[in-house]
Amino acid sequence: LRTVHVALIHWPVLDRARNEVCTNVTNFDIHDIARACRTYGVEKYFIVNRMKEQLMFVSRVIEHWRVGWGSKYNPMRKTALDMVSGYETLEDVLKQYDEKPYIVTTSARDRGLQRHSFKDLRREIFETEGPPILLVFGTGFGLSDSVFEQAQALLDPIKGASHDDYRHLSVRSAVSICLDRLLGS
Ligand SMILES: C[S@@+](CC[C@H](N)C(=O)[O-])C[C@H]1O[C@@H](n2cnc3c(N)ncnc32)[C@H](O)[C@@H]1O
């Protein structure tokens, strides 16, 4: 089984007007994505935000549940948050690896990049050997082009069954669905 990690990008992402911006970390994204990762055997969840105060917020939340009062109140949460760490840039995340990971981005829209179907990536995860796979998710109005340029592939968009092809999921939902399609039993 290939190693799979998750990165949540707050910078650089797009805003409504397609400007590059840095979004704020939300508490739910820390907890819910960590628990989804824990459930599917993803051992590392990187939160990328270039704002120091935002990374400090991430550390405070983690510390509360890891060693503070929260660790006694809800020990299960501690086992999920152990995998969370904050970095200023995607480049900083990549420096953590001995072997460059295979970066797979996600988007609800088409981006004119090499697509990877869920089926193919799942087969690669289960049947091939190689570098870790880093699944990259966006916030705001989605990942900026500079993130797609650093990636080797783009995962097919998650499509449901809405009559008008609506598919703009919250990032927490998108992570859970992707992990289930790629790693679910
Ligand atoms: C652009 S954010 C927007 C949602 C909201 N602002 C938030 O932060 O939850 C949602 C991210 O989830 C992923 N995503 C959302 N819908 C998706 C879909 N249909 N297929 C694949 N990925 C999707 C992408 O990584 C996208 O960047």
mmCIF file of C-alpha atoms and ligand atoms in Angstrom:
data_model
loop_
_atom_site.group_PDB
_atom_site.id
_atom_site.type_symbol
_atom_site.label_atom_id
_atom_site.label_comp_id
_atom_site.label_asym_id
_atom_site.label_seq_id
_atom_site.Cartn_x
_atom_site.Cartn_y
_atom_site.Cartn_z
ATOM 1 C CA LEU A 1 0.000 0.000 0.000
ATOM 2 C CA ARG A 2 1.403 3.405 -0.986
ATOM 3 C CA THR A 3 1.663 6.103 1.680
ATOM 4 C CA VAL A 4 -1.015 8.780 1.248
ATOM 5 C CA HIS A 5 -0.830 12.222 2.885
ATOM 6 C CA VAL A 6 -3.209 15.188 2.764
ATOM 7 C CA ALA A 7 -2.432 18.917 2.451
ATOM 8 C CA LEU A 8 -4.980 21.678 2.942
ATOM 9 C CA ILE A 9 -3.917 24.900 1.233
ATOM 10 C CA HIS A 10 -4.906 28.332 2.564
ATOM 11 C CA TRP A 11 -2.258 30.066 0.494
ATOM 12 C CA PRO A 12 -2.179 30.521 -2.458
ATOM 13 C CA VAL A 13 -5.877 30.068 -3.207
ATOM 14 C CA LEU A 14 -8.345 32.127 -5.226
ATOM 15 C CA ASP A 15 -11.088 34.426 -4.082
ATOM 16 C CA ARG A 16 -14.367 35.101 -5.858
ATOM 17 C CA ALA A 17 -12.650 37.528 -8.268
ATOM 18 C CA ARG A 18 -9.862 34.981 -8.942
ATOM 19 C CA ASN A 19 -7.241 36.971 -7.033
ATOM 20 C CA GLU A 20 -4.640 35.026 -5.069
ATOM 21 C CA VAL A 21 -5.425 35.231 -1.362
ATOM 22 C CA CYS A 22 -4.685 33.584 1.973
ATOM 23 C CA THR A 23 -7.783 32.235 3.751
ATOM 24 C CA ASN A 24 -8.245 31.698 7.460
ATOM 25 C CA VAL A 25 -7.950 28.315 9.118
ATOM 26 C CA THR A 26 -11.240 27.019 10.451
ATOM 27 C CA ASN A 27 -11.507 24.879 13.536
ATOM 28 C CA PHE A 28 -13.767 22.360 11.779
ATOM 29 C CA ASP A 29 -11.245 21.829 9.005
ATOM 30 C CA ILE A 30 -8.578 20.917 11.548
ATOM 31 C CA HIS A 31 -10.707 18.393 13.426
ATOM 32 C CA ASP A 32 -12.908 16.876 10.768
ATOM 33 C CA ILE A 33 -10.170 16.352 8.208
ATOM 34 C CA ALA A 34 -7.843 14.923 10.877
ATOM 35 C CA ARG A 35 -10.491 12.403 11.865
ATOM 36 C CA ALA A 36 -11.171 11.441 8.264
ATOM 37 C CA CYS A 37 -7.414 10.979 7.758
ATOM 38 C CA ARG A 38 -7.177 8.874 10.916
ATOM 39 C CA THR A 39 -10.049 6.685 9.762
ATOM 40 C CA TYR A 40 -8.522 6.016 6.350
ATOM 41 C CA GLY A 41 -4.958 5.442 7.519
ATOM 42 C CA VAL A 42 -3.544 8.752 6.283
ATOM 43 C CA GLU A 43 -0.660 9.471 8.633
ATOM 44 C CA LYS A 44 0.070 13.088 7.821
ATOM 45 C CA TYR A 45 -2.217 16.050 7.367
ATOM 46 C CA PHE A 46 -0.439 19.315 6.526
ATOM 47 C CA ILE A 47 -2.134 22.677 6.954
ATOM 48 C CA VAL A 48 -0.516 25.329 4.752
ATOM 49 C CA ASN A 49 -0.939 28.966 5.680
ATOM 50 C CA ARG A 50 1.624 31.703 5.233
ATOM 51 C CA MET A 51 0.219 33.762 8.139
ATOM 52 C CA LYS A 52 2.156 33.082 11.344
ATOM 53 C CA GLU A 53 -0.854 33.878 13.563
ATOM 54 C CA GLN A 54 -2.905 31.325 11.671
ATOM 55 C CA LEU A 55 -0.276 28.643 12.201
ATOM 56 C CA MET A 56 -0.161 29.587 15.872
ATOM 57 C CA PHE A 57 -3.903 29.053 16.025
ATOM 58 C CA VAL A 58 -3.396 25.569 14.552
ATOM 59 C CA SER A 59 -0.700 24.817 17.166
ATOM 60 C CA ARG A 60 -2.917 26.027 19.992
ATOM 61 C CA VAL A 61 -5.763 23.789 18.909
ATOM 62 C CA ILE A 62 -3.451 20.803 18.543
ATOM 63 C CA GLU A 63 -1.795 21.419 21.911
ATOM 64 C CA HIS A 64 -5.126 21.764 23.656
ATOM 65 C CA TRP A 65 -6.168 18.314 22.515
ATOM 66 C CA ARG A 66 -2.708 16.748 22.672
ATOM 67 C CA VAL A 67 -1.521 17.760 26.126
ATOM 68 C CA GLY A 68 -3.991 20.229 27.582
ATOM 69 C CA TRP A 69 -7.321 19.744 29.242
ATOM 70 C CA GLY A 70 -8.790 18.376 26.033
ATOM 71 C CA SER A 71 -6.497 15.347 26.031
ATOM 72 C CA LYS A 72 -8.198 14.083 29.194
ATOM 73 C CA TYR A 73 -11.652 15.175 28.159
ATOM 74 C CA ASN A 74 -11.529 13.357 24.827
ATOM 75 C CA PRO A 75 -8.491 11.083 24.367
ATOM 76 C CA MET A 76 -9.773 9.796 20.997
ATOM 77 C CA ARG A 77 -9.447 13.231 19.508
ATOM 78 C CA LYS A 78 -5.821 13.320 20.558
ATOM 79 C CA THR A 79 -5.037 10.247 18.488
ATOM 80 C CA ALA A 80 -6.426 11.975 15.407
ATOM 81 C CA LEU A 81 -4.700 15.326 15.936
ATOM 82 C CA ASP A 82 -1.252 13.782 16.301
ATOM 83 C CA MET A 83 -0.911 13.778 12.537
ATOM 84 C CA VAL A 84 -1.637 17.490 12.022
ATOM 85 C CA SER A 85 1.134 19.984 11.368
ATOM 86 C CA GLY A 86 1.261 23.519 10.004
ATOM 87 C CA TYR A 87 3.599 24.918 7.336
ATOM 88 C CA GLU A 88 3.918 28.305 5.676
ATOM 89 C CA THR A 89 4.155 27.044 2.100
ATOM 90 C CA LEU A 90 3.753 23.901 0.044
ATOM 91 C CA GLU A 91 7.514 24.083 -0.614
ATOM 92 C CA ASP A 92 8.098 23.800 3.137
ATOM 93 C CA VAL A 93 5.887 20.718 3.230
ATOM 94 C CA LEU A 94 7.872 19.152 0.390
ATOM 95 C CA LYS A 95 11.107 19.687 2.329
ATOM 96 C CA GLN A 96 9.840 17.154 4.901
ATOM 97 C CA TYR A 97 10.227 14.337 2.401
ATOM 98 C CA ASP A 98 13.355 12.373 1.544
ATOM 99 C CA GLU A 99 11.726 11.314 -1.700
ATOM 100 C CA LYS A 100 9.630 13.882 -3.599
ATOM 101 C CA PRO A 101 5.978 12.893 -3.272
ATOM 102 C CA TYR A 102 3.632 12.398 -6.201
ATOM 103 C CA ILE A 103 1.430 15.496 -5.911
ATOM 104 C CA VAL A 104 -2.220 15.086 -6.852
ATOM 105 C CA THR A 105 -4.393 18.208 -6.823
ATOM 106 C CA THR A 106 -8.178 18.399 -6.610
ATOM 107 C CA SER A 107 -10.764 20.754 -8.060
ATOM 108 C CA ALA A 108 -14.473 20.842 -8.713
ATOM 109 C CA ARG A 109 -13.722 22.345 -12.129
ATOM 110 C CA ASP A 110 -11.769 21.268 -15.189
ATOM 111 C CA ARG A 111 -8.281 22.704 -15.266
ATOM 112 C CA GLY A 112 -6.787 21.421 -18.503
ATOM 113 C CA LEU A 113 -4.299 19.260 -16.606
ATOM 114 C CA GLN A 114 -3.553 15.562 -16.888
ATOM 115 C CA ARG A 115 -6.510 13.889 -15.181
ATOM 116 C CA HIS A 116 -6.382 10.923 -12.866
ATOM 117 C CA SER A 117 -9.518 8.878 -12.364
ATOM 118 C CA PHE A 118 -10.286 7.691 -8.846
ATOM 119 C CA LYS A 119 -10.091 4.135 -10.126
ATOM 120 C CA ASP A 120 -6.592 4.548 -11.548
ATOM 121 C CA LEU A 121 -5.216 6.331 -8.506
ATOM 122 C CA ARG A 122 -6.759 3.719 -6.222
ATOM 123 C CA ARG A 123 -5.095 0.990 -8.269
ATOM 124 C CA GLU A 124 -1.759 2.817 -8.003
ATOM 125 C CA ILE A 125 -2.156 3.141 -4.250
ATOM 126 C CA PHE A 126 -2.952 -0.523 -3.738
ATOM 127 C CA GLU A 127 -0.928 -2.208 -6.453
ATOM 128 C CA THR A 128 2.213 -0.198 -7.125
ATOM 129 C CA GLU A 129 5.258 0.918 -5.234
ATOM 130 C CA GLY A 130 6.616 4.425 -5.356
ATOM 131 C CA PRO A 131 6.907 7.738 -3.564
ATOM 132 C CA PRO A 132 4.237 8.912 -1.124
ATOM 133 C CA ILE A 133 1.118 10.418 -2.676
ATOM 134 C CA LEU A 134 0.258 13.911 -1.475
ATOM 135 C CA LEU A 135 -3.404 14.794 -2.027
ATOM 136 C CA VAL A 136 -3.826 18.566 -2.162
ATOM 137 C CA PHE A 137 -7.096 20.345 -1.371
ATOM 138 C CA GLY A 138 -8.012 24.018 -1.564
ATOM 139 C CA THR A 139 -10.010 26.545 0.413
ATOM 140 C CA GLY A 140 -11.639 29.821 -0.645
ATOM 141 C CA PHE A 141 -12.577 29.479 -4.329
ATOM 142 C CA GLY A 142 -10.018 26.793 -5.004
ATOM 143 C CA LEU A 143 -6.310 26.272 -5.556
ATOM 144 C CA SER A 144 -4.319 28.857 -7.454
ATOM 145 C CA ASP A 145 -2.654 27.934 -10.772
ATOM 146 C CA SER A 146 0.767 27.991 -9.138
ATOM 147 C CA VAL A 147 -0.278 25.004 -7.016
ATOM 148 C CA PHE A 148 -1.528 23.057 -10.036
ATOM 149 C CA GLU A 149 1.788 23.793 -11.749
ATOM 150 C CA GLN A 150 3.678 22.035 -8.954
ATOM 151 C CA ALA A 151 1.527 18.928 -9.217
ATOM 152 C CA GLN A 152 1.946 15.787 -11.282
ATOM 153 C CA ALA A 153 -1.775 15.195 -11.667
ATOM 154 C CA LEU A 154 -5.295 16.401 -11.071
ATOM 155 C CA LEU A 155 -7.890 14.047 -9.695
ATOM 156 C CA ASP A 156 -11.222 13.849 -11.543
ATOM 157 C CA PRO A 157 -13.840 16.085 -9.952
ATOM 158 C CA ILE A 158 -16.280 14.373 -7.634
ATOM 159 C CA LYS A 159 -19.573 14.251 -9.495
ATOM 160 C CA GLY A 160 -22.833 13.414 -7.852
ATOM 161 C CA ALA A 161 -26.283 13.076 -9.335
ATOM 162 C CA SER A 162 -27.653 16.630 -9.311
ATOM 163 C CA HIS A 163 -29.696 17.508 -12.402
ATOM 164 C CA ASP A 164 -27.543 20.604 -13.076
ATOM 165 C CA ASP A 165 -24.163 18.994 -12.290
ATOM 166 C CA TYR A 166 -23.713 21.094 -9.133
ATOM 167 C CA ARG A 167 -20.550 19.852 -7.418
ATOM 168 C CA HIS A 168 -19.126 22.555 -5.172
ATOM 169 C CA LEU A 169 -18.488 20.668 -1.961
ATOM 170 C CA SER A 170 -17.045 21.997 1.258
ATOM 171 C CA VAL A 171 -13.441 20.925 1.507
ATOM 172 C CA ARG A 172 -14.274 18.668 4.459
ATOM 173 C CA SER A 173 -16.819 16.756 2.410
ATOM 174 C CA ALA A 174 -14.478 16.596 -0.563
ATOM 175 C CA VAL A 175 -11.644 15.133 1.536
ATOM 176 C CA SER A 176 -13.905 12.467 3.024
ATOM 177 C CA ILE A 177 -15.323 11.406 -0.329
ATOM 178 C CA CYS A 178 -11.878 11.287 -1.940
ATOM 179 C CA LEU A 179 -10.415 9.228 0.897
ATOM 180 C CA ASP A 180 -13.294 6.798 0.766
ATOM 181 C CA ARG A 181 -13.016 6.348 -2.997
ATOM 182 C CA LEU A 182 -9.244 5.944 -2.853
ATOM 183 C CA LEU A 183 -8.766 3.994 0.368
ATOM 184 C CA GLY A 184 -12.174 2.776 1.534
ATOM 185 C CA SER A 185 -12.570 -0.942 2.149
HETATM 186 C C1 LIG B 1 -12.661 25.563 -3.116
HETATM 187 S S1 LIG B 1 -12.876 24.935 -1.501
HETATM 188 C C2 LIG B 1 -14.443 25.746 -1.264
HETATM 189 C C3 LIG B 1 -15.320 25.395 -0.138
HETATM 190 C C4 LIG B 1 -15.283 26.218 1.140
HETATM 191 N N1 LIG B 1 -14.830 27.569 0.965
HETATM 192 C C5 LIG B 1 -14.401 25.475 2.112
HETATM 193 O O1 LIG B 1 -13.307 25.951 2.437
HETATM 194 O O2 LIG B 1 -14.808 24.368 2.543
HETATM 195 C C6 LIG B 1 -13.218 23.290 -1.700
HETATM 196 C C7 LIG B 1 -12.048 22.369 -2.053
HETATM 197 O O3 LIG B 1 -12.585 21.062 -1.938
HETATM 198 C C8 LIG B 1 -12.253 20.298 -3.069
HETATM 199 N N2 LIG B 1 -13.484 20.078 -3.839
HETATM 200 C C9 LIG B 1 -14.688 20.673 -3.698
HETATM 201 N N3 LIG B 1 -15.585 20.143 -4.545
HETATM 202 C C10 LIG B 1 -14.927 19.194 -5.249
HETATM 203 C C11 LIG B 1 -15.319 18.289 -6.292
HETATM 204 N N4 LIG B 1 -16.552 18.261 -6.778
HETATM 205 N N5 LIG B 1 -14.368 17.469 -6.779
HETATM 206 C C12 LIG B 1 -13.097 17.483 -6.292
HETATM 207 N N6 LIG B 1 -12.691 18.303 -5.316
HETATM 208 C C13 LIG B 1 -13.592 19.145 -4.801
HETATM 209 C C14 LIG B 1 -11.158 21.050 -3.788
HETATM 210 O O4 LIG B 1 -9.925 20.724 -3.191
HETATM 211 C C15 LIG B 1 -11.520 22.501 -3.472
HETATM 212 O O5 LIG B 1 -10.397 23.330 -3.573
#
